[in-house]
Short mmCIF file of C-alpha atoms in Angstrom, two decimals:
data_model
loop_
_atom_site.label_atom_id
_atom_site.label_comp_id
_atom_site.label_asym_id
_atom_site.label_seq_id
_atom_site.Cartn_x
_atom_site.Cartn_y
_atom_site.Cartn_z
CA MET A 1261 -17.02 -11.52 -33.78
CA THR A 1262 -16.50 -13.28 -30.48
CA THR A 1263 -13.86 -15.61 -29.11
CA GLU A 1264 -13.73 -17.53 -25.86
CA GLY A 1265 -11.07 -17.73 -23.16
CA ALA A 1266 -9.98 -20.60 -20.96
CA MET A 1267 -12.61 -20.10 -18.27
CA GLY A 1268 -15.49 -19.78 -20.72
CA VAL A 1269 -15.53 -15.99 -20.73
CA SER A 1270 -17.00 -14.46 -23.86
CA VAL A 1271 -14.59 -12.07 -25.50
CA THR A 1272 -16.56 -9.48 -27.44
CA ARG A 1273 -15.26 -6.54 -29.41
CA GLY A 1274 -16.11 -2.98 -30.28
CA GLY A 1275 -19.03 -1.11 -28.78
CA ARG A 1276 -20.30 -3.88 -26.52
CA VAL A 1277 -16.97 -4.07 -24.68
CA ARG A 1278 -16.76 -0.30 -24.33
CA TYR A 1279 -20.35 -0.15 -23.11
CA GLY A 1280 -19.63 -2.85 -20.51
CA PHE A 1281 -16.45 -1.07 -19.41
CA TRP A 1282 -18.04 2.35 -18.95
CA VAL A 1283 -21.17 0.97 -17.26
CA SER A 1284 -18.83 -0.88 -14.87
CA VAL A 1285 -16.92 2.33 -14.14
CA VAL A 1286 -20.06 4.40 -13.51
CA SER A 1287 -21.67 1.65 -11.44
CA MET A 1288 -18.60 1.29 -9.26
CA VAL A 1289 -18.64 5.02 -8.52
CA VAL A 1290 -22.39 5.22 -7.84
CA LEU A 1291 -22.74 2.05 -5.76
CA VAL A 1292 -19.77 2.89 -3.55
CA ALA A 1293 -20.63 6.60 -3.33
CA GLN A 1294 -24.11 5.88 -1.96
CA THR A 1295 -22.56 4.27 1.12
CA THR A 1296 -21.12 7.58 2.37
CA ALA A 1297 -24.36 9.52 1.86
CA PRO A 1298 -25.25 9.26 5.59
CA SER A 1299 -21.79 10.49 6.78
CA PRO A 1300 -22.58 14.25 7.02
CA PHE A 1301 -25.82 13.55 8.89
CA TYR A 1302 -24.43 11.56 11.84
CA PRO A 1303 -24.26 14.62 14.14
CA GLU A 1304 -27.88 15.40 13.21
CA TYR A 1305 -28.93 11.82 13.94
CA GLN A 1306 -26.97 11.89 17.19
CA GLU A 1307 -28.78 15.04 18.34
CA ARG A 1308 -32.21 13.99 17.08
CA TRP A 1309 -32.21 10.54 18.68
CA GLY A 1310 -29.75 11.11 21.54
CA LEU A 1311 -27.24 8.59 20.20
CA SER A 1312 -24.15 7.80 22.28
CA PRO A 1313 -20.68 7.30 20.73
CA VAL A 1314 -21.18 3.58 21.32
CA MET A 1315 -24.42 3.62 19.34
CA LEU A 1316 -22.73 5.48 16.50
CA ALA A 1317 -20.06 2.77 16.54
CA VAL A 1318 -22.78 0.13 16.32
CA ILE A 1319 -24.35 1.88 13.32
CA PHE A 1320 -20.95 1.90 11.64
CA ALA A 1321 -20.37 -1.72 12.67
CA VAL A 1322 -23.55 -3.07 11.11
CA TYR A 1323 -22.50 -1.65 7.74
CA VAL A 1324 -19.15 -3.44 7.99
CA VAL A 1325 -20.79 -6.65 9.24
CA GLY A 1326 -23.29 -6.67 6.36
CA LEU A 1327 -20.47 -6.12 3.92
CA LEU A 1328 -18.20 -8.81 5.35
CA VAL A 1329 -20.91 -11.45 5.68
CA VAL A 1330 -21.77 -11.06 2.00
CA LEU A 1331 -18.12 -10.97 0.97
CA LEU A 1332 -17.36 -14.17 2.87
CA THR A 1333 -20.34 -16.00 1.37
CA ALA A 1334 -21.20 -14.52 -2.03
CA GLY A 1335 -17.93 -12.74 -2.78
CA ALA A 1336 -16.93 -15.24 -5.48
CA LEU A 1337 -20.46 -15.98 -6.71
CA SER A 1338 -20.11 -14.01 -9.93
CA ASP A 1339 -17.32 -16.36 -11.06
CA TYR A 1340 -20.01 -19.09 -11.19
CA ILE A 1341 -23.34 -17.51 -12.13
CA GLY A 1342 -22.08 -14.45 -14.00
CA ARG A 1343 -21.45 -10.79 -13.22
CA LYS A 1344 -24.87 -9.42 -14.26
CA PRO A 1345 -27.18 -11.17 -11.80
CA VAL A 1346 -24.85 -10.38 -8.90
CA ILE A 1347 -24.44 -6.70 -9.80
CA ILE A 1348 -28.16 -6.21 -10.50
CA THR A 1349 -28.96 -7.78 -7.12
CA ALA A 1350 -26.48 -5.41 -5.48
CA GLY A 1351 -28.26 -2.48 -7.13
CA ILE A 1352 -31.62 -3.65 -5.77
CA LEU A 1353 -30.16 -3.95 -2.24
CA ALA A 1354 -28.68 -0.46 -2.45
CA LEU A 1355 -31.98 0.96 -3.72
CA ALA A 1356 -33.90 -0.65 -0.84
CA GLY A 1357 -31.38 0.66 1.68
CA LEU A 1358 -31.54 4.22 0.36
CA LEU A 1359 -35.33 4.30 0.36
CA LEU A 1360 -35.32 3.01 3.92
CA LEU A 1361 -32.84 5.70 4.96
CA ALA A 1362 -34.96 8.35 3.24
CA TRP A 1363 -38.31 7.42 4.78
CA GLY A 1364 -37.57 5.19 7.78
CA GLY A 1365 -37.21 7.94 10.35
CA SER A 1366 -35.83 5.81 13.19
CA VAL A 1367 -32.63 4.26 14.51
CA VAL A 1368 -33.84 0.81 13.43
CA ALA A 1369 -34.40 2.05 9.87
CA LEU A 1370 -30.93 3.61 9.87
CA ILE A 1371 -29.36 0.35 11.02
CA VAL A 1372 -31.22 -1.81 8.48
CA GLY A 1373 -30.47 0.67 5.71
CA ARG A 1374 -26.77 0.56 6.54
CA VAL A 1375 -26.80 -3.25 6.56
CA LEU A 1376 -28.31 -3.24 3.05
CA GLN A 1377 -25.71 -0.73 1.87
CA GLY A 1378 -22.97 -2.95 3.26
CA ALA A 1379 -24.42 -6.03 1.58
CA CYS A 1380 -24.46 -4.15 -1.73
CA VAL A 1381 -20.75 -3.33 -1.48
CA GLY A 1382 -20.02 -6.90 -0.43
CA LEU A 1383 -21.54 -8.12 -3.71
CA ILE A 1384 -19.91 -5.58 -6.01
CA ALA A 1385 -16.42 -5.75 -4.49
CA GLY A 1386 -15.67 -8.95 -6.37
CA ALA A 1387 -18.20 -8.79 -9.21
CA LEU A 1388 -17.70 -5.20 -10.41
CA GLY A 1389 -13.98 -5.34 -9.80
CA ALA A 1390 -13.78 -8.43 -11.99
CA ALA A 1391 -16.10 -6.87 -14.60
CA LEU A 1392 -13.68 -3.97 -15.01
CA ILE A 1393 -11.03 -6.52 -15.98
CA ASP A 1394 -13.47 -8.54 -18.11
CA PHE A 1395 -14.34 -5.47 -20.20
CA HIS A 1396 -10.90 -3.87 -20.27
CA LEU A 1397 -10.36 -1.62 -23.26
CA PRO A 1398 -8.01 -2.95 -25.98
CA GLY A 1399 -4.45 -2.87 -24.70
CA LYS A 1400 -5.58 -1.22 -21.44
CA ILE A 1401 -5.75 -4.01 -18.88
CA ARG A 1402 -3.44 -2.02 -16.60
CA LEU A 1403 -6.02 0.79 -16.68
CA SER A 1404 -8.69 -1.60 -15.39
CA ALA A 1405 -6.39 -2.74 -12.58
CA VAL A 1406 -5.67 0.88 -11.64
CA LEU A 1407 -9.39 1.75 -11.68
CA ASN A 1408 -10.08 -1.15 -9.33
CA GLY A 1409 -7.98 0.67 -6.77
CA ALA A 1410 -8.78 4.28 -7.69
CA LEU A 1411 -12.56 4.24 -8.05
CA PRO A 1412 -13.63 3.07 -4.55
CA PRO A 1413 -11.80 5.84 -2.62
CA LEU A 1414 -12.84 8.43 -5.20
CA ALA A 1415 -16.45 7.26 -4.94
CA LEU A 1416 -16.37 7.52 -1.15
CA ALA A 1417 -15.34 11.16 -1.52
CA ILE A 1418 -17.97 11.86 -4.18
CA GLY A 1419 -20.73 10.44 -2.00
CA ALA A 1420 -19.70 12.41 1.07
CA ILE A 1421 -19.21 15.76 -0.68
CA ALA A 1422 -22.41 15.40 -2.72
CA ALA A 1423 -24.45 14.65 0.40
CA ALA A 1424 -22.79 17.47 2.35
CA GLY A 1425 -23.23 19.93 -0.52
CA LEU A 1426 -26.93 19.20 -0.88
CA SER A 1427 -27.42 19.51 2.86
CA VAL A 1428 -25.87 23.00 2.81
CA VAL A 1429 -27.80 24.23 -0.23
CA MET A 1430 -31.18 22.94 0.92
CA ALA A 1431 -32.72 22.87 4.39
CA ASN A 1432 -33.89 19.44 5.60
CA ALA A 1433 -32.12 17.83 2.65
CA THR A 1434 -31.70 14.42 4.25
CA HIS A 1435 -34.55 12.82 2.30
CA LEU A 1436 -33.46 14.49 -0.95
CA VAL A 1437 -29.89 13.23 -0.67
CA TYR A 1438 -30.97 9.61 -0.37
CA LEU A 1439 -33.53 9.95 -3.17
CA VAL A 1440 -30.95 11.46 -5.54
CA PHE A 1441 -28.63 8.52 -4.90
CA ALA A 1442 -31.56 6.11 -5.28
CA VAL A 1443 -32.27 7.47 -8.77
CA ALA A 1444 -28.60 7.11 -9.73
CA VAL A 1445 -28.53 3.52 -8.44
CA LEU A 1446 -31.73 2.70 -10.34
CA VAL A 1447 -30.26 4.03 -13.60
CA CYS A 1448 -27.10 1.95 -13.17
CA THR A 1449 -29.13 -1.17 -12.40
CA ILE A 1450 -31.19 -0.69 -15.57
CA LEU A 1451 -28.04 -0.11 -17.64
CA TRP A 1452 -26.64 -3.43 -16.44
CA MET A 1453 -29.61 -5.25 -17.95
CA PHE A 1454 -28.15 -4.40 -21.38
CA VAL A 1455 -24.53 -5.28 -20.63
CA PRO A 1456 -23.30 -8.48 -22.36
CA GLU A 1457 -22.59 -11.19 -19.78
CA PRO A 1458 -18.82 -11.79 -19.80
CA VAL A 1459 -18.90 -15.08 -17.84
CA HIS A 1460 -20.46 -18.40 -18.83
CA PRO A 1461 -22.11 -20.06 -15.78
CA ARG A 1462 -20.29 -23.06 -14.34
CA GLN A 1463 -20.86 -25.56 -11.57
CA GLY A 1464 -19.97 -24.85 -7.97
CA ALA A 1465 -22.17 -21.82 -7.21
CA LEU A 1466 -23.78 -23.33 -4.10
CA ALA A 1467 -20.47 -24.63 -2.79
CA SER A 1468 -18.96 -21.16 -3.23
CA LEU A 1469 -21.50 -19.76 -0.73
CA ARG A 1470 -19.83 -21.54 2.16
CA PRO A 1471 -18.21 -18.81 4.30
CA SER A 1472 -14.52 -18.78 3.53
CA LEU A 1473 -11.52 -16.55 3.04
CA SER A 1474 -9.65 -18.12 0.19
CA ILE A 1475 -6.60 -16.79 -1.62
CA PRO A 1476 -5.66 -18.52 -4.90
CA PRO A 1477 -2.38 -20.43 -4.37
CA GLN A 1478 -0.62 -18.40 -7.07
CA THR A 1479 -1.52 -15.19 -5.25
CA ARG A 1480 -0.71 -16.03 -1.63
CA SER A 1481 2.92 -14.93 -1.46
CA VAL A 1482 2.32 -11.50 -2.93
CA PHE A 1483 -0.89 -11.12 -0.89
CA LEU A 1484 1.04 -11.67 2.35
CA ALA A 1485 3.76 -9.30 1.19
CA VAL A 1486 1.34 -6.40 0.72
CA LEU A 1487 -1.05 -7.21 3.57
CA GLY A 1488 0.40 -4.58 5.90
CA ALA A 1489 0.08 -1.86 3.26
CA LEU A 1490 -3.58 -2.74 2.63
CA CYS A 1491 -4.43 -2.69 6.34
CA ALA A 1492 -2.61 0.57 7.15
CA SER A 1493 -4.25 2.46 4.29
CA TRP A 1494 -7.81 1.27 4.96
CA ALA A 1495 -7.53 1.73 8.72
CA LEU A 1496 -6.96 5.44 8.04
CA ALA A 1497 -9.87 5.51 5.57
CA GLY A 1498 -12.13 3.97 8.24
CA LEU A 1499 -11.29 6.75 10.66
CA TYR A 1500 -12.16 9.48 8.18
CA VAL A 1501 -15.35 7.92 6.81
CA GLY A 1502 -16.64 6.98 10.26
CA SER A 1503 -15.56 10.07 12.23
CA ALA A 1504 -15.12 12.97 9.77
CA ALA A 1505 -18.09 14.91 11.16
CA SER A 1506 -16.90 14.42 14.75
CA ILE A 1507 -13.32 15.42 13.92
CA THR A 1508 -14.31 18.64 12.18
CA HIS A 1509 -16.88 19.56 14.83
CA GLN A 1510 -15.17 18.56 18.08
CA SER A 1511 -11.49 19.00 17.22
CA LEU A 1512 -11.62 21.90 14.76
CA GLY A 1513 -14.84 23.68 15.69
CA LEU A 1514 -16.30 23.42 12.16
CA THR A 1515 -20.05 22.83 12.40
CA SER A 1516 -21.05 22.83 8.72
CA PRO A 1517 -21.81 19.40 7.20
CA LEU A 1518 -19.71 20.55 4.24
CA ALA A 1519 -16.62 20.42 6.44
CA SER A 1520 -17.00 16.69 7.00
CA GLY A 1521 -17.50 16.12 3.27
CA LEU A 1522 -14.37 18.14 2.48
CA THR A 1523 -12.44 16.12 5.05
CA ILE A 1524 -13.27 12.85 3.31
CA LEU A 1525 -12.57 14.53 -0.04
CA ALA A 1526 -9.14 15.68 1.17
CA LEU A 1527 -8.20 12.08 1.95
CA GLN A 1528 -9.82 10.12 -0.85
CA VAL A 1529 -9.18 12.31 -3.92
CA PRO A 1530 -5.40 12.49 -3.39
CA GLY A 1531 -5.57 8.75 -2.82
CA ALA A 1532 -7.24 8.16 -6.18
CA VAL A 1533 -4.93 10.61 -7.97
CA ALA A 1534 -1.74 9.25 -6.40
CA GLY A 1535 -2.66 5.66 -7.22
CA SER A 1536 -3.43 6.55 -10.84
CA ALA A 1537 -0.43 8.85 -11.30
CA THR A 1538 1.98 6.17 -10.08
CA ALA A 1539 0.51 3.38 -12.22
CA ARG A 1540 3.53 3.37 -14.53
CA PHE A 1541 6.02 3.25 -11.68
CA HIS A 1542 7.38 0.07 -10.16
CA ALA A 1543 4.79 -1.11 -7.65
CA ARG A 1544 7.43 -1.89 -5.03
CA THR A 1545 8.64 1.72 -5.21
CA VAL A 1546 5.07 3.02 -4.99
CA ILE A 1547 4.37 0.98 -1.85
CA PHE A 1548 7.39 2.55 -0.14
CA PHE A 1549 6.15 6.00 -1.20
CA GLY A 1550 2.62 5.25 0.01
CA LEU A 1551 3.63 3.89 3.41
CA GLY A 1552 6.06 6.76 3.93
CA ALA A 1553 3.37 9.32 3.10
CA LEU A 1554 0.90 7.54 5.39
CA LEU A 1555 3.37 7.74 8.26
CA ILE A 1556 4.33 11.38 7.65
CA GLY A 1557 0.73 12.43 7.03
CA GLY A 1558 -0.44 10.69 10.18
CA VAL A 1559 2.18 12.40 12.35
CA LEU A 1560 1.42 15.81 10.82
CA THR A 1561 -2.32 15.25 11.37
CA ILE A 1562 -1.73 14.65 15.09
CA ILE A 1563 0.35 17.83 15.28
CA ALA A 1564 -2.28 19.88 13.42
CA LEU A 1565 -5.14 18.63 15.60
CA THR A 1566 -3.14 19.27 18.77
CA ASN A 1567 -2.66 22.89 17.68
CA GLY A 1568 -6.21 23.27 16.35
CA SER A 1569 -4.91 24.19 12.89
CA VAL A 1570 -7.59 23.77 10.23
CA TRP A 1571 -5.28 24.38 7.27
CA GLY A 1572 -2.59 22.19 8.82
CA PHE A 1573 -5.11 19.40 9.28
CA PHE A 1574 -6.27 19.50 5.66
CA ALA A 1575 -2.69 19.69 4.34
CA ALA A 1576 -1.69 16.69 6.47
CA THR A 1577 -4.80 14.83 5.31
CA VAL A 1578 -3.84 15.39 1.66
CA ILE A 1579 -0.38 13.89 2.34
CA ALA A 1580 -1.89 10.94 4.17
CA GLY A 1581 -4.43 10.52 1.36
CA ALA A 1582 -1.67 10.27 -1.23
CA GLY A 1583 -0.10 7.59 0.93
CA PHE A 1584 -3.41 5.76 1.20
CA GLY A 1585 -3.77 5.64 -2.58
CA GLY A 1586 -0.18 4.66 -3.26
CA ALA A 1587 -0.06 1.89 -0.67
CA PHE A 1588 -3.44 0.37 -1.49
CA GLN A 1589 -3.43 0.59 -5.26
CA SER A 1590 0.11 -0.67 -5.78
CA GLY A 1591 -0.67 -3.66 -3.56
CA LEU A 1592 -3.84 -4.35 -5.50
CA ARG A 1593 -1.98 -4.15 -8.82
CA LEU A 1594 0.46 -6.80 -7.66
CA ILE A 1595 -2.30 -9.11 -6.45
CA LEU A 1596 -4.23 -8.83 -9.74
CA ALA A 1597 -1.05 -9.54 -11.69
CA GLU A 1598 -0.73 -12.90 -9.91
CA THR A 1599 -4.42 -13.88 -10.04
CA PRO A 1600 -5.68 -16.39 -12.66
CA ASP A 1601 -8.65 -15.31 -14.79
CA ASN A 1602 -11.12 -17.77 -13.25
CA THR A 1603 -10.48 -16.66 -9.65
CA ARG A 1604 -10.58 -12.88 -10.05
CA SER A 1605 -13.69 -12.17 -7.99
CA GLN A 1606 -12.50 -14.68 -5.38
CA ALA A 1607 -9.17 -12.88 -5.01
CA LEU A 1608 -10.76 -9.42 -5.02
CA SER A 1609 -13.32 -10.51 -2.43
CA SER A 1610 -10.55 -11.77 -0.16
CA VAL A 1611 -8.66 -8.50 -0.57
CA TYR A 1612 -11.75 -6.53 0.38
CA VAL A 1613 -12.50 -8.77 3.36
CA VAL A 1614 -9.09 -7.84 4.77
CA THR A 1615 -9.30 -4.15 3.86
CA TYR A 1616 -12.80 -3.72 5.26
CA LEU A 1617 -11.79 -5.48 8.46
CA ALA A 1618 -9.01 -2.91 8.71
CA PHE A 1619 -11.56 -0.25 7.74
CA GLY A 1620 -14.15 -1.26 10.33
CA ILE A 1621 -12.64 -2.88 13.41
CA PRO A 1622 -10.45 0.05 14.56
CA SER A 1623 -13.38 2.45 14.08
CA ILE A 1624 -15.64 0.22 16.15
CA ILE A 1625 -13.05 0.00 18.93
CA ASP A 1626 -12.68 3.78 18.68
CA GLY A 1627 -16.42 4.20 19.32
CA PHE A 1628 -16.27 2.07 22.46
CA LEU A 1629 -13.13 3.79 23.81
CA THR A 1630 -14.41 7.33 23.29
CA PRO A 1631 -16.78 7.36 26.33
CA VAL A 1632 -13.90 6.08 28.50
CA LEU A 1633 -10.91 8.09 27.26
CA GLY A 1634 -12.59 11.04 25.60
CA PHE A 1635 -12.79 11.85 21.91
CA ALA A 1636 -9.46 13.68 21.58
CA VAL A 1637 -7.34 11.01 23.30
CA THR A 1638 -9.04 8.21 21.37
CA LEU A 1639 -8.49 10.08 18.09
CA TYR A 1640 -4.77 10.53 18.79
CA LEU A 1641 -4.40 6.88 19.75
CA TYR A 1642 -6.11 5.83 16.51
CA LEU A 1643 -3.82 8.01 14.39
CA ALA A 1644 -0.79 6.70 16.30
CA PHE A 1645 -1.97 3.15 15.60
CA VAL A 1646 -2.13 3.90 11.86
CA CYS A 1647 1.38 5.37 11.97
CA VAL A 1648 2.76 2.29 13.74
CA LEU A 1649 0.98 -0.01 11.30
CA ALA A 1650 2.45 1.91 8.33
CA ALA A 1651 5.94 1.75 9.85
CA VAL A 1652 5.68 -2.02 10.41
CA ALA A 1653 4.39 -2.53 6.85
CA PHE A 1654 7.32 -0.45 5.56
CA LEU A 1655 9.78 -2.71 7.39
CA ILE A 1656 8.02 -5.81 6.03
CA GLN A 1657 8.43 -4.46 2.51
CA LEU A 1658 12.15 -4.00 3.08
CA ARG A 1659 12.37 -7.76 3.66
CA SER A 1660 9.99 -8.73 0.86
CA ARG A 1661 10.91 -9.61 -2.71
CA PRO A 1662 7.81 -11.22 -4.35
CA ALA A 1663 6.37 -7.82 -5.25
CA GLU A 1664 9.23 -7.02 -7.62
CA ARG A 1665 8.81 -10.30 -9.49
CA SER A 1666 5.03 -9.82 -9.74
CA GLU A 1667 5.30 -6.34 -11.21
CA GLN A 1668 7.79 -7.48 -13.83
CA GLU A 1669 5.41 -10.29 -14.82
CA ALA A 1670 2.52 -7.83 -15.04
CA GLU A 1671 4.49 -5.60 -17.41
CA VAL A 1672 5.34 -8.55 -19.66
CA GLU A 1673 1.72 -9.74 -19.68
CA GLU A 1674 0.40 -6.30 -20.61
CA SER A 1675 2.92 -5.97 -23.45
CA LEU A 1676 1.83 -9.33 -24.83
CA GLU A 1677 -1.86 -8.43 -24.50
CA THR A 1678 -1.33 -5.09 -26.25
CA LEU A 1679 0.33 -6.93 -29.13
CA ASP A 1680 -2.51 -9.48 -29.21
CA ASP A 1681 -5.14 -6.70 -29.27
CA THR A 1682 -3.36 -5.04 -32.17
CA THR A 1683 -3.06 -8.18 -34.24
CA THR A 1684 -6.65 -9.30 -33.67
CA GLY A 1685 -8.21 -5.98 -34.57
CA GLY A 1686 -8.95 -4.72 -31.06
CA THR A 1687 -10.63 -7.73 -29.45
CA ALA A 1688 -10.93 -7.22 -25.69
CA GLY A 1689 -12.11 -9.23 -22.73
CA THR A 1690 -10.96 -11.71 -20.15
CA GLY A 1691 -9.45 -15.04 -20.86
CA SER A 1692 -7.07 -13.63 -23.46
CA ARG A 1693 -3.93 -13.66 -21.43
#
């Protein structure tokens, strides 16, 4: 049995929906996780090729540039041609990037591989995020919204710790790490060939490729209200993903690649857990919690690094990570609650353009300031910047009211959808609201 929603989205039931949902979940984890596979190896690359801090910043920058270029052009493409072709293309890009990283053996290969990884994430940010909503389990659309926020940070941690763990267990594991991720990406890409397409193609695909940052009119007020929370949380994530190995080595004296993986884990896992655990709480309350934890965690991190305290650093990182998850995921929930069905990937792409700008630009500036000010001073300035950004976002929330209205609407919509799923025998998909 199938029905069809307002935007022409096929609404299937039973096993096909569950298959699409779980393939979307696994694919989100794998395709995001593969982007942090190089993180533990940056010190090795720096020593092998004599890379300066500026060059490391460039390598980080090209990943962000590749991601943003694709987001700004093809971010909404899956709303027009369907989720499957976009996600399968993203898998092919990721596979090519990983193979290049495994066998390239040069700075140029590293740069091109990172560009391809960024392009992959640029494609899936809107398409896979929307697919999670398309294939939501009966009565569980809130779960799909929560997973949209929880899976990316969790995947970043999984990628970093898996790469670091393999590098510790096996000597010269660089090639193996990339090949393991390549196999996982290949499996996900093949699985997507058997996923039912949830979107009927419609006109406007070529026009949608014009570079733009477009927020659906219904979503703009809540988007502006949570913008500060999104930027503060992802600015901190950018520091950890881009500089974890340098922080653990230069500031804490930890030389094992596993230390950098654990650092990213200490930030991202609490972020995923906090965002999921607070899903039933009022999103406005969760944003206050998240921004407060970001501010406190950031201050404690500066104190721990100043004193060279390893345990203090990891404890402060866990607090900041919980703030990251709470601030980002509650903001994303509110945005999705206001977004019409036929503009989901467009809205998600715009969200990720902003968050990855916050993720990338401060880290790039950090790389250029390090040779001038020194690593320690630049690190403290970056953390202070995150704290100030969180404090400003907190004050903005005190003056903002749209978030409360949006969350109330989301709760009503989910209650209605749960009732609809029950009365129609468990039919699930987009276009039913």
